mmCIF file of C-alpha atoms and ligand atoms in Angstrom:
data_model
loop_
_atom_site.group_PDB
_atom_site.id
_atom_site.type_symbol
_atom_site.label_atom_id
_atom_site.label_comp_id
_atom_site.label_asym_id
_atom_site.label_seq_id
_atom_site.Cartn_x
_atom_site.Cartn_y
_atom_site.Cartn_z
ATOM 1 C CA UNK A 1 -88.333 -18.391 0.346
ATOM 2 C CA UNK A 2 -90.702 -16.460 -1.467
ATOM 3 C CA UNK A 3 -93.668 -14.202 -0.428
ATOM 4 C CA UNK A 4 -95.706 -16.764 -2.539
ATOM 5 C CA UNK A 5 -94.621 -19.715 -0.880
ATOM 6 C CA UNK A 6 -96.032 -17.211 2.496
ATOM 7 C CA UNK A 7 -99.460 -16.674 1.067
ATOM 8 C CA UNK A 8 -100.017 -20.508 0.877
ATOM 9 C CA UNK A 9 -99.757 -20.860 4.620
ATOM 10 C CA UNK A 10 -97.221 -22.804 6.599
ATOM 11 C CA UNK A 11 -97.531 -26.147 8.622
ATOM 12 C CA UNK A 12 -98.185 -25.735 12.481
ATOM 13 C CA UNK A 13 -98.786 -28.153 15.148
ATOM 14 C CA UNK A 14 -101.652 -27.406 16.541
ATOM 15 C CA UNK A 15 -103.586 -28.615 19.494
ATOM 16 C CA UNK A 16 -107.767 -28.973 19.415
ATOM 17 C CA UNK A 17 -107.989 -31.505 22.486
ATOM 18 C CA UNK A 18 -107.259 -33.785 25.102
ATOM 19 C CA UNK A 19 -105.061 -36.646 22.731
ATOM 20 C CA UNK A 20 -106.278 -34.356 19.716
ATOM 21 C CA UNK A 21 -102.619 -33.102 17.689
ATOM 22 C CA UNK A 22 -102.700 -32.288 14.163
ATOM 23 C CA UNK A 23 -99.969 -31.131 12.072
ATOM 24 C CA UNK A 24 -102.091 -29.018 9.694
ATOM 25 C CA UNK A 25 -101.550 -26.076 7.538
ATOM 26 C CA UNK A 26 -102.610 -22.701 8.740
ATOM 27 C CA UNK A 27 -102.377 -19.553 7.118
ATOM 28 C CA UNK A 28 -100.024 -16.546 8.417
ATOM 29 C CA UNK A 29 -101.740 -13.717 10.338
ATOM 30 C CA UNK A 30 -100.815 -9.985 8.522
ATOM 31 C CA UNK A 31 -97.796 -8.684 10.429
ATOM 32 C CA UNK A 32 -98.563 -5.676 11.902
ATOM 33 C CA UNK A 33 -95.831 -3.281 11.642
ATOM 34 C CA UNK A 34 -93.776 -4.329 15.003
ATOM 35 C CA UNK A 35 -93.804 -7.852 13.817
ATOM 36 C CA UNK A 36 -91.129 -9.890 11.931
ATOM 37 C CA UNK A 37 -91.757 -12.826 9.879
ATOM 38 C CA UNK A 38 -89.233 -15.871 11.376
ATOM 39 C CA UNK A 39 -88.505 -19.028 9.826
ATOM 40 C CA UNK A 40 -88.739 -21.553 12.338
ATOM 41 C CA UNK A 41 -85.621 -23.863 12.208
ATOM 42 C CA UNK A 42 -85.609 -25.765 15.713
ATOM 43 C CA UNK A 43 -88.686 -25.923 18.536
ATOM 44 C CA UNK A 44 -88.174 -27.914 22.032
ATOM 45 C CA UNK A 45 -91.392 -29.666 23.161
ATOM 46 C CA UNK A 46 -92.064 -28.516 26.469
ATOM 47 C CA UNK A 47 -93.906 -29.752 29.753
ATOM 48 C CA UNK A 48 -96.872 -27.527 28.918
ATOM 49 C CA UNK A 49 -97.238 -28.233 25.518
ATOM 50 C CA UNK A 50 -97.464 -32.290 26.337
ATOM 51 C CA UNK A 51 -100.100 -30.970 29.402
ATOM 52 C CA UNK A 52 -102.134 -29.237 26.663
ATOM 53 C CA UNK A 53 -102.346 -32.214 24.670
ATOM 54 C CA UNK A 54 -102.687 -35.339 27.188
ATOM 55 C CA UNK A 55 -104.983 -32.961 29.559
ATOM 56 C CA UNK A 56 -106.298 -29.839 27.409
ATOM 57 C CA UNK A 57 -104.403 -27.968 30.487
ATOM 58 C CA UNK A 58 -101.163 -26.908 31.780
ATOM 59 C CA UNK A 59 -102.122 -25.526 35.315
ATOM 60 C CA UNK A 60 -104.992 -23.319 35.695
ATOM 61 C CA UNK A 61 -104.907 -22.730 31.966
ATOM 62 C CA UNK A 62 -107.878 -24.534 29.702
ATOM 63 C CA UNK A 63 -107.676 -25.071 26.321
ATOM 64 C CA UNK A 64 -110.981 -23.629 24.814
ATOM 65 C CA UNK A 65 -109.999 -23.638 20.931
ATOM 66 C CA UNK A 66 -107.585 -25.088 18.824
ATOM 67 C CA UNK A 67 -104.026 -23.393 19.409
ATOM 68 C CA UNK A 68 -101.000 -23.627 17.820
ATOM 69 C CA UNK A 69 -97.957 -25.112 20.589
ATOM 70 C CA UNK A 70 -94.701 -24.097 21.484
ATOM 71 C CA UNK A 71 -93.008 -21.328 22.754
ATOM 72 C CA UNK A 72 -89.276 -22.605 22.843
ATOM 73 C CA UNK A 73 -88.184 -21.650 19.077
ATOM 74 C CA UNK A 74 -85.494 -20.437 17.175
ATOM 75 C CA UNK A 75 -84.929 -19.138 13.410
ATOM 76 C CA UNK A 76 -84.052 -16.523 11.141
ATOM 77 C CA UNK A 77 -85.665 -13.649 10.302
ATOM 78 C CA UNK A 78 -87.160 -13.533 6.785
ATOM 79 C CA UNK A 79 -88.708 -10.178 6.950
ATOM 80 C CA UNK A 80 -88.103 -7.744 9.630
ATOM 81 C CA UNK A 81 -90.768 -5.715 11.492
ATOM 82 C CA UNK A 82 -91.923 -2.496 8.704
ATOM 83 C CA UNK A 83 -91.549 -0.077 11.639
ATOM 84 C CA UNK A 84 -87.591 -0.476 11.439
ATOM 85 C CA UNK A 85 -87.390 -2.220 15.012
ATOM 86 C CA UNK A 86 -85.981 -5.606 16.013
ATOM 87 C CA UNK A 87 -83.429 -7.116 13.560
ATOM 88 C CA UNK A 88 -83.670 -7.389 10.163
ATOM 89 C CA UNK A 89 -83.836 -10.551 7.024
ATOM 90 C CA UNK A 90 -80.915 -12.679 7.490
ATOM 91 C CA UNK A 91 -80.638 -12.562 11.212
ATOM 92 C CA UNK A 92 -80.740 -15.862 13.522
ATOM 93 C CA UNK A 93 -82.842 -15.276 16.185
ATOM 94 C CA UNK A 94 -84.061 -16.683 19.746
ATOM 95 C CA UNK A 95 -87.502 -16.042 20.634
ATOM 96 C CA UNK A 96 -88.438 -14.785 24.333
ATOM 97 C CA UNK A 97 -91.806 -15.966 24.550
ATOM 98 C CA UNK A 98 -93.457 -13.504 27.046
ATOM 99 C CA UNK A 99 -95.545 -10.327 26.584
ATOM 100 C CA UNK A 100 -95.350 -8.493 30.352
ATOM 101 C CA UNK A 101 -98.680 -6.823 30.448
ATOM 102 C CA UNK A 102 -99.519 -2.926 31.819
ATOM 103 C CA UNK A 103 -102.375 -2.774 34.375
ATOM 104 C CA UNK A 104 -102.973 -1.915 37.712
ATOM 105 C CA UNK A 105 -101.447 -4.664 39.153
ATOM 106 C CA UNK A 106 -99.146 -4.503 42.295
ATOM 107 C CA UNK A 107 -96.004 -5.976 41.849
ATOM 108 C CA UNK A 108 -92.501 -5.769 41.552
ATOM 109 C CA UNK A 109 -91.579 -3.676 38.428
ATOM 110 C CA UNK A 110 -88.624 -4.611 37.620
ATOM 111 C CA UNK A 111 -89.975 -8.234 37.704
ATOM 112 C CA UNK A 112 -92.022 -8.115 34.781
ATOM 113 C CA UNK A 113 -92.224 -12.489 34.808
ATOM 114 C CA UNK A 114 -94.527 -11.309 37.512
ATOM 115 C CA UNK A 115 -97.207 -9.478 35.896
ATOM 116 C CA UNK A 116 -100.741 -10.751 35.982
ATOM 117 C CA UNK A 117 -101.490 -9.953 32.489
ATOM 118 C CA UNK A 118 -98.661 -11.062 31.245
ATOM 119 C CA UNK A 119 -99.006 -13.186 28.104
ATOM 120 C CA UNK A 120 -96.558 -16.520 26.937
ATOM 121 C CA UNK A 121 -96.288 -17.910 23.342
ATOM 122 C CA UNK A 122 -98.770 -21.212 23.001
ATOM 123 C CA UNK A 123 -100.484 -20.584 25.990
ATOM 124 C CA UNK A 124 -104.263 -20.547 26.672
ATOM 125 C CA UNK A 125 -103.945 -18.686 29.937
ATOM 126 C CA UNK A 126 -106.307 -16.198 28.443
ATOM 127 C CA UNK A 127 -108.587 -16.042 25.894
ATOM 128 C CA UNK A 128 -108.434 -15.970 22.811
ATOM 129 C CA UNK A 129 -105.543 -17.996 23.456
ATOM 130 C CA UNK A 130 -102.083 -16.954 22.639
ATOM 131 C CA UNK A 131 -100.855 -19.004 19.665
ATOM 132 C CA UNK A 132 -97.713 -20.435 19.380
ATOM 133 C CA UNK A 133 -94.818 -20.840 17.079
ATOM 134 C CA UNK A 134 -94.425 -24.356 16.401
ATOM 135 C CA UNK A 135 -94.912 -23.743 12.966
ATOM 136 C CA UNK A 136 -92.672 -23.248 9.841
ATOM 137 C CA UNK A 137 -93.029 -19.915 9.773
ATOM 138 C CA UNK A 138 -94.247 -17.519 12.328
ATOM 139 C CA UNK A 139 -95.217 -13.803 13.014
ATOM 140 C CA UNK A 140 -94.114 -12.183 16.039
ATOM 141 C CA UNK A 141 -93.328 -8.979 17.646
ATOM 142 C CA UNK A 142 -89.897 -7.793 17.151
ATOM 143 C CA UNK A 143 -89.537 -6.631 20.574
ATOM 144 C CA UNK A 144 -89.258 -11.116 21.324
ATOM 145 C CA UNK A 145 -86.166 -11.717 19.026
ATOM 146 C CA UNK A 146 -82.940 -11.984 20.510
ATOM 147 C CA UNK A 147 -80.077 -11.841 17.964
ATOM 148 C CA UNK A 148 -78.133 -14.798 18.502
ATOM 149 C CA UNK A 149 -74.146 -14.500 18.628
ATOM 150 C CA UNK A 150 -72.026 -15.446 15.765
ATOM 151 C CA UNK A 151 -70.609 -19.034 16.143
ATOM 152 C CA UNK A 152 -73.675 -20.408 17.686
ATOM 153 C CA UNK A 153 -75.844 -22.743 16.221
ATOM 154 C CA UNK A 154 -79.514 -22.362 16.035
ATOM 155 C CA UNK A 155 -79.529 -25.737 17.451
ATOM 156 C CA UNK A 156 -77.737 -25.678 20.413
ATOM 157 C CA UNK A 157 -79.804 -21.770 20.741
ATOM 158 C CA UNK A 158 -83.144 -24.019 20.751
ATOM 159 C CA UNK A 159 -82.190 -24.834 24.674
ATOM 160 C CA UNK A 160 -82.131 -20.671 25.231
ATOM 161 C CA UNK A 161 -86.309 -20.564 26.582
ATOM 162 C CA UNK A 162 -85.638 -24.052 28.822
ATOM 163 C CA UNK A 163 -81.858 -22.666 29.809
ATOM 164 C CA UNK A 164 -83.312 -19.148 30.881
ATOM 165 C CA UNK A 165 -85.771 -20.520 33.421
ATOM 166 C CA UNK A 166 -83.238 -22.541 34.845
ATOM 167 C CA UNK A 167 -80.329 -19.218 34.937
ATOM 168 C CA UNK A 168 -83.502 -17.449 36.658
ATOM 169 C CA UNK A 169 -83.575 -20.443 39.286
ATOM 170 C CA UNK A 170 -80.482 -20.375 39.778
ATOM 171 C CA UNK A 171 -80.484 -16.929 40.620
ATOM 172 C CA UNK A 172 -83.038 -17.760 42.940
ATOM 173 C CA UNK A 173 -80.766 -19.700 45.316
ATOM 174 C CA UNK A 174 -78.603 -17.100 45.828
ATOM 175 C CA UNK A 175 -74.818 -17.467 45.898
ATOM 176 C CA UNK A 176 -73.988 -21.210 45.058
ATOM 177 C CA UNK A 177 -70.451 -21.276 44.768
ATOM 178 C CA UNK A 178 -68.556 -23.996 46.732
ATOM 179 C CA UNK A 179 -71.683 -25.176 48.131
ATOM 180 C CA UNK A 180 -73.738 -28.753 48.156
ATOM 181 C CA UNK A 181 -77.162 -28.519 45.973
ATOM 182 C CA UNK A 182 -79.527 -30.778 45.623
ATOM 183 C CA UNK A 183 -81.858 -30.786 42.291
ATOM 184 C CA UNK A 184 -84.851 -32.727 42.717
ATOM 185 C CA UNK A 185 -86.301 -33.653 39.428
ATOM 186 C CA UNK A 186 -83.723 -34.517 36.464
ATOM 187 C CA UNK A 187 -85.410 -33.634 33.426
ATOM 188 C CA UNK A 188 -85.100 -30.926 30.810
ATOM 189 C CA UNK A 189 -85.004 -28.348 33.441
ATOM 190 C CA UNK A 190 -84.038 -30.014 35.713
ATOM 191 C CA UNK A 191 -80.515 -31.313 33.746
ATOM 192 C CA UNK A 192 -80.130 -27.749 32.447
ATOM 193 C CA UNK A 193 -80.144 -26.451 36.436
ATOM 194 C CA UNK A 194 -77.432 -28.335 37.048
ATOM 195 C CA UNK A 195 -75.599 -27.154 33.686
ATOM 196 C CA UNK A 196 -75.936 -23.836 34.961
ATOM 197 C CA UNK A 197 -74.855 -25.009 39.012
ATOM 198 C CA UNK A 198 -71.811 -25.999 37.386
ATOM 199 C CA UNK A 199 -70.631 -23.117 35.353
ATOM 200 C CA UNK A 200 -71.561 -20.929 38.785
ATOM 201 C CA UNK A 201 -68.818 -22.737 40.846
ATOM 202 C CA UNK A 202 -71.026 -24.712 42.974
ATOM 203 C CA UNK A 203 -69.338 -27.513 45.090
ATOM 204 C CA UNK A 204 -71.078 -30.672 44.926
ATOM 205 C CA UNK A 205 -74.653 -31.133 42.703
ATOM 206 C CA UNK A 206 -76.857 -34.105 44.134
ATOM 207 C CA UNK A 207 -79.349 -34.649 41.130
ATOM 208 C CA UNK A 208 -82.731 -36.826 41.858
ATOM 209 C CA UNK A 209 -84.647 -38.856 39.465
ATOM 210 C CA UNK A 210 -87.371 -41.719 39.510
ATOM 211 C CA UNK A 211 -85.483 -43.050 35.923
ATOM 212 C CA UNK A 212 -81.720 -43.928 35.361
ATOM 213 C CA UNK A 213 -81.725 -41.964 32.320
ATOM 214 C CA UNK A 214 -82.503 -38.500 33.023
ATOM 215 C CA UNK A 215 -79.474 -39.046 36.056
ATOM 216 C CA UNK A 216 -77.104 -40.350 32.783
ATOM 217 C CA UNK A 217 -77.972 -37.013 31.599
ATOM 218 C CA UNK A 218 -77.480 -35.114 34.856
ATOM 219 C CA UNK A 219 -73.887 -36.720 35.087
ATOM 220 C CA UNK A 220 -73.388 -35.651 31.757
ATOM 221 C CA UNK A 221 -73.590 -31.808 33.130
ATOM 222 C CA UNK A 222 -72.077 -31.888 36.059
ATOM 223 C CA UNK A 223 -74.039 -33.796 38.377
ATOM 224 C CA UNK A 224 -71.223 -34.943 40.922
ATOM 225 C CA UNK A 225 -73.297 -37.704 42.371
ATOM 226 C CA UNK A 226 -77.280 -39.239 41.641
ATOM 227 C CA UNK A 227 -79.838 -40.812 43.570
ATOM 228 C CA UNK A 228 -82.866 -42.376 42.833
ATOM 229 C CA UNK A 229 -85.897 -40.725 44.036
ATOM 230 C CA UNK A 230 -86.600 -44.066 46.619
ATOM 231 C CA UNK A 231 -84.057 -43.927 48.423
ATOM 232 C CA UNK A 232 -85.634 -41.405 51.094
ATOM 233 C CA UNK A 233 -82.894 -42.032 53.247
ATOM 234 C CA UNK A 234 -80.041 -41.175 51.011
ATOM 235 C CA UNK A 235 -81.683 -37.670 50.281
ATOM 236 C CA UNK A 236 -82.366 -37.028 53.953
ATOM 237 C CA UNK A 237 -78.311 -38.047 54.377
ATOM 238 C CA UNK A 238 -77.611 -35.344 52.117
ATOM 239 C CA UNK A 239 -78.432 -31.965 53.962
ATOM 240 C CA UNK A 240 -77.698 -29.726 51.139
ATOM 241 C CA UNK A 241 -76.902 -25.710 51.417
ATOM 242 C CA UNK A 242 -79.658 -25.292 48.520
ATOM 243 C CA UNK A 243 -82.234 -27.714 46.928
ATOM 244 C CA UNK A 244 -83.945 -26.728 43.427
ATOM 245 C CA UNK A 245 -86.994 -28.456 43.094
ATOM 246 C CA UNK A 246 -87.912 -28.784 39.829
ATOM 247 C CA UNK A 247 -90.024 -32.059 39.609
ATOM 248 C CA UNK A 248 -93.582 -30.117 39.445
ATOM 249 C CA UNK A 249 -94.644 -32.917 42.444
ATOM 250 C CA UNK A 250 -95.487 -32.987 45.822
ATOM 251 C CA UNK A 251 -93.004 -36.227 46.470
ATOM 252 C CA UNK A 252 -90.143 -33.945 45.006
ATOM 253 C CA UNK A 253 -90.943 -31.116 47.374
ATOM 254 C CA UNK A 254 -90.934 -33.716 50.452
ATOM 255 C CA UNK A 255 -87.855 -35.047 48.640
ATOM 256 C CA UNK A 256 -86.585 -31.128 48.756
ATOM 257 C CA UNK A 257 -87.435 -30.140 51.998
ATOM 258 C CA UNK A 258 -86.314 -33.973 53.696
ATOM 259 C CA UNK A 259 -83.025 -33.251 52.005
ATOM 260 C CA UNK A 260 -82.406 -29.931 52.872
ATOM 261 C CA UNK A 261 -79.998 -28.900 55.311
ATOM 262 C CA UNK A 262 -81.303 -26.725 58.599
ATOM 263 C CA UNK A 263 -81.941 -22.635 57.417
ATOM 264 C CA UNK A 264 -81.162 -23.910 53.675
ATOM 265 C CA UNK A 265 -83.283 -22.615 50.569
ATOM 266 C CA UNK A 266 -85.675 -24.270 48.296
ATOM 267 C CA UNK A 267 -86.372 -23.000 45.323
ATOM 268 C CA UNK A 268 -89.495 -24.149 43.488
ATOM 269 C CA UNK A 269 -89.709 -24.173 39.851
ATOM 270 C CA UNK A 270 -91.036 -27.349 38.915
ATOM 271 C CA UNK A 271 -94.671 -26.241 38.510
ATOM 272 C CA UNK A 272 -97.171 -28.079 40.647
ATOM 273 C CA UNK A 273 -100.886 -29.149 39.738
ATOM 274 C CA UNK A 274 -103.118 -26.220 41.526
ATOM 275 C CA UNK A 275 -104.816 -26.628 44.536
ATOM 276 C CA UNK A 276 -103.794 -28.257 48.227
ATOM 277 C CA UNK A 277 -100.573 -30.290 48.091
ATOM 278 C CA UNK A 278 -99.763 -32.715 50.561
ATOM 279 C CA UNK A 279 -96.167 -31.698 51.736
ATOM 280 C CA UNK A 280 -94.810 -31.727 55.467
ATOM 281 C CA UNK A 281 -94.744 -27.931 55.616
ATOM 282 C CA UNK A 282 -94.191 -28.082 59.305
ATOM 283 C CA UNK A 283 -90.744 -28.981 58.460
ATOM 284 C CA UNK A 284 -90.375 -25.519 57.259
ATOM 285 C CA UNK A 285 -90.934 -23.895 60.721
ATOM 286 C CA UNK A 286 -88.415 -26.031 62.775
ATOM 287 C CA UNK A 287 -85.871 -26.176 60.315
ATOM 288 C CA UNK A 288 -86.154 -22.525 59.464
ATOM 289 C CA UNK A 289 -86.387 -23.338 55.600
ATOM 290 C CA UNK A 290 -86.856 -20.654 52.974
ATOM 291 C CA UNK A 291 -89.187 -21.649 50.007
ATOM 292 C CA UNK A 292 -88.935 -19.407 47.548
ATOM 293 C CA UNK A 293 -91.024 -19.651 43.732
ATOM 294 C CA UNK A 294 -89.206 -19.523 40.859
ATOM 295 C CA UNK A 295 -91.473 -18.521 37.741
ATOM 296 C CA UNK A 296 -90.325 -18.144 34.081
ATOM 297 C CA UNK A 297 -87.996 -15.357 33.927
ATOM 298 C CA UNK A 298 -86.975 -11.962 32.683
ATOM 299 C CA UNK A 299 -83.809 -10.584 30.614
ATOM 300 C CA UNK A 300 -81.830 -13.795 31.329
ATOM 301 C CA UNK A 301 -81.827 -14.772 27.992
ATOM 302 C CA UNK A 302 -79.164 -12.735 26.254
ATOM 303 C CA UNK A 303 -76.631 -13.939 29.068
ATOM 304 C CA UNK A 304 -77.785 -17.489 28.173
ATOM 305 C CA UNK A 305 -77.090 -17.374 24.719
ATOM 306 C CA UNK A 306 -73.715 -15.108 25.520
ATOM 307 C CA UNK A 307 -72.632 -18.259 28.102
ATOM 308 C CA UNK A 308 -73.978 -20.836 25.360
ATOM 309 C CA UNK A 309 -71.398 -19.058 22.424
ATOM 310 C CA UNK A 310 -68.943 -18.514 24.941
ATOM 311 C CA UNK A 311 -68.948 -22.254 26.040
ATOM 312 C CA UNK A 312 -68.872 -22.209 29.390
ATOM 313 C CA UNK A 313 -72.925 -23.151 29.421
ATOM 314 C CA UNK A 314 -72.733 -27.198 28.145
ATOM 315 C CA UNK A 315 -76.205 -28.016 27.728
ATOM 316 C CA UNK A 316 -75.761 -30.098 24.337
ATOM 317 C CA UNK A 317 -76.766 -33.734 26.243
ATOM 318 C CA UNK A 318 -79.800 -32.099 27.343
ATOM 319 C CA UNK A 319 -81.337 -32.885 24.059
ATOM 320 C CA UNK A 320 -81.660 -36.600 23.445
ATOM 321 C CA UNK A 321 -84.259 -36.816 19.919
ATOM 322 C CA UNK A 322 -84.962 -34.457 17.320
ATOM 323 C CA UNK A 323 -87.686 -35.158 14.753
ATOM 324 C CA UNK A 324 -89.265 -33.778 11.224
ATOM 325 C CA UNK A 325 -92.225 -31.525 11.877
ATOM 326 C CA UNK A 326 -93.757 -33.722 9.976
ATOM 327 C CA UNK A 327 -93.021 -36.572 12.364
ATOM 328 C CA UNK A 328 -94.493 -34.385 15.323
ATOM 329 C CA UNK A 329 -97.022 -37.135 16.815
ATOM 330 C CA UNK A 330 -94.569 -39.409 17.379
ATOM 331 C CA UNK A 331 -92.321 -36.322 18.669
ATOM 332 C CA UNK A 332 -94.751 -35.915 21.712
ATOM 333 C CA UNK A 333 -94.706 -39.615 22.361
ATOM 334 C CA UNK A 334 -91.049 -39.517 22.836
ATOM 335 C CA UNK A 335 -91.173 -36.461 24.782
ATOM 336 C CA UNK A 336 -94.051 -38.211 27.150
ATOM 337 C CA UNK A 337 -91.344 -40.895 28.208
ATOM 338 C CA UNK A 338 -89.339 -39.151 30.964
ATOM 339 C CA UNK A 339 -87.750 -42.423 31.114
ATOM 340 C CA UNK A 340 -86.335 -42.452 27.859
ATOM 341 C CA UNK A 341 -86.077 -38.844 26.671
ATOM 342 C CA UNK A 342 -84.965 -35.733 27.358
ATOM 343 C CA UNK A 343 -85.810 -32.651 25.697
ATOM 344 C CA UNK A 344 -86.875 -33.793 22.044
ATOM 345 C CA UNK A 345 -86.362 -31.251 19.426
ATOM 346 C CA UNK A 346 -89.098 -30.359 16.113
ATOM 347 C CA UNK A 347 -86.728 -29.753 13.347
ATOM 348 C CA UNK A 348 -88.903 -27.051 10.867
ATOM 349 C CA UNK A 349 -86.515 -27.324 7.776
ATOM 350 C CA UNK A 350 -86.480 -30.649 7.673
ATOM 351 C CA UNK A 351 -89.420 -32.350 6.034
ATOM 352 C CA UNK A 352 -87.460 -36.042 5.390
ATOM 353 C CA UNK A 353 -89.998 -38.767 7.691
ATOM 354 C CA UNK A 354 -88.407 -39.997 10.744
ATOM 355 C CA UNK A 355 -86.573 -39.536 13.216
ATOM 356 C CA UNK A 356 -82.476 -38.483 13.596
ATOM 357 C CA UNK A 357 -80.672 -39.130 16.781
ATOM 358 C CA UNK A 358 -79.525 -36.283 18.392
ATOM 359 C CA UNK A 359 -75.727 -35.327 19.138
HETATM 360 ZN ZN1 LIG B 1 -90.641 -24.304 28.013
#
């Protein structure tokens, strides 16, 4: 790695519309002097990143000019930031992708996932958009680098973003030891909620799916039992103390709140389209059901990647394909098939065409 081989640029996969993803090679903004240069090894293709690219959305947020994806990366640090902060060259690093931002704004400081300003890697939420850091190299603010502990692989570290918004969910629900939970919705996030159920000491873990697969996957972590999302009476039978919702639908939320157990908790973090969804709210009233968001999340990372080295967070099944950078098209079309993938990794070192299999 040579300041030369910076000035020439670095490949990126970059979004310019609905069905429109190039791989393309885009020069390196100047770093200002809080920002380290990383070398991207691993990047996890995300929910939003496949909305930006099937839709030219995720949510509210419209893609309005080309934009480089992803915001779940890892790597090592090639030059660190010239004010002295963050770590320095060597270091192997997760990225938290969010930039809380100061304003008048009321809420909650010492939830900072909350602030309206507050910016994410590869997101078009405002504009100009916020680029991202699928790319081989990348330029960030020091202040966004956690320092990964020793003995843990940047690969297994790539699950740290996906892993942190489900340790935020989970500490959503409240105290879930010895108790029955039901997780509506078994992919990536889904899986990795019940990962992090299981090292928490909860009781039984009910995990829902529409496809056999992601429930494989679920069993793999600790799901004690599965059910397909059909079988309306089976979820209904369950009652649980807590339900995590994390499909993003309105079916999955009836699916929570049918399943839920009178004065339980739901916790919503599968994000749903915006506007009116049709739900049976009134459920909420006579059963005395909390619903409670569950958005992104703050400082959770560096006990993630603590219970990741420690090995008492197993998330390693989560990730079911990893794929060249150069192979990136066919990466999203994996990733699209909730049926047949899980979380599919973008390997940035390697540059071999095709695909590996993962484990
Ligand atoms: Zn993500």
């Amino acid at each position: 790695m040579t300041d030369h081989s910076l000035q020439s640029g670095a490949a990126a996969v970059v979004v310019h519309g609905v069905g429109d993803l190039r791989v393309e090679t885009r020069g390196l903004p100047q770093a200002r002097g809080d920002e380290a240069i990383i070398e991207v090894a691993y990047g996890g293709i995300c929910g939003s990143d496949l909305h930006y690219w099937l839709h030219g959305a995720a949510g509210e947020s419209v893609l309005r000019e080309p934009m480089v994806l992803g915001h779940e990366v890892v790597g090592t640090v090639v030059h660190g930031a010239a004010d002295g902060s963050g770590p320095g060259a060597g270091t192997r690093v997760a990225v938290h992708p969010a930039s809380p931002a100061d304003g008048p704004a009321r809420y909650p400081l010492e939830r900072p996932n909350l602030s309206p300003g507050c910016t994410y890697l590869g997101s078009a939420a405002r504009y100009p958009h916020t680029q991202g850091a699928f790319s081989r190299f990348a330029v960030l603010p020091s202040r966004m680098l956690r320092t990964l502990p020793s003995g843990l692989s940047l690969r297994t570290a790539a699950l740290a973003e996906p892993a942190s918004v489900a340790w935020h969910a989970v500490a959503r629900a409240g105290d879930v030891r010895g108790k029955r939970i039901l997780v509506v919705g078994s992919g990536p996030i889904g899986c990795l909620i019940v990962a992090v159920l299981k090292r928490a000491g909860a009781a039984e873990i009910i995990a829902v799916d529409v496809h056999e697969g992601p429930l494989a996957t679920a069993r793999a972590l600790g799901a004690t039992s599965t059910l397909f999302a059909s079988d309306a009476e089976a979820i209904a039978q369950v009652e649980a103390d807590v339900v995590l919702e994390s499909s993003g639908s309105h079916r999955g939320l009836a699916s929570a709140m049918q399943g839920a157990m009178r004065g339980a908790r739901i916790v919503m973090v599968g994000l749903l389209p915006s506007g009116d969804q049709p739900v049976p709210i009134s459920l909420a009233i006579s059963r005395e059901l909390e619903l409670v968001g569950s958005f992104r999340f703050n400082d959770e990372m560096t006990d993630v990647l603590n219970a990741l080295a420690d090995g008492s967070l197993h998330v390693d099944p989560v990730v079911t394909h990893e794929y060249s950078i150069g192979q990136a098209l066919e990466a999203f079309e994996t990733a699209r098939d909730s049926g047949r993938s899980g979380k599919v990794l973008l390997n940035f070192a390697d540059t071999a065409a095709g695909s590996r299999p993962a484990g």
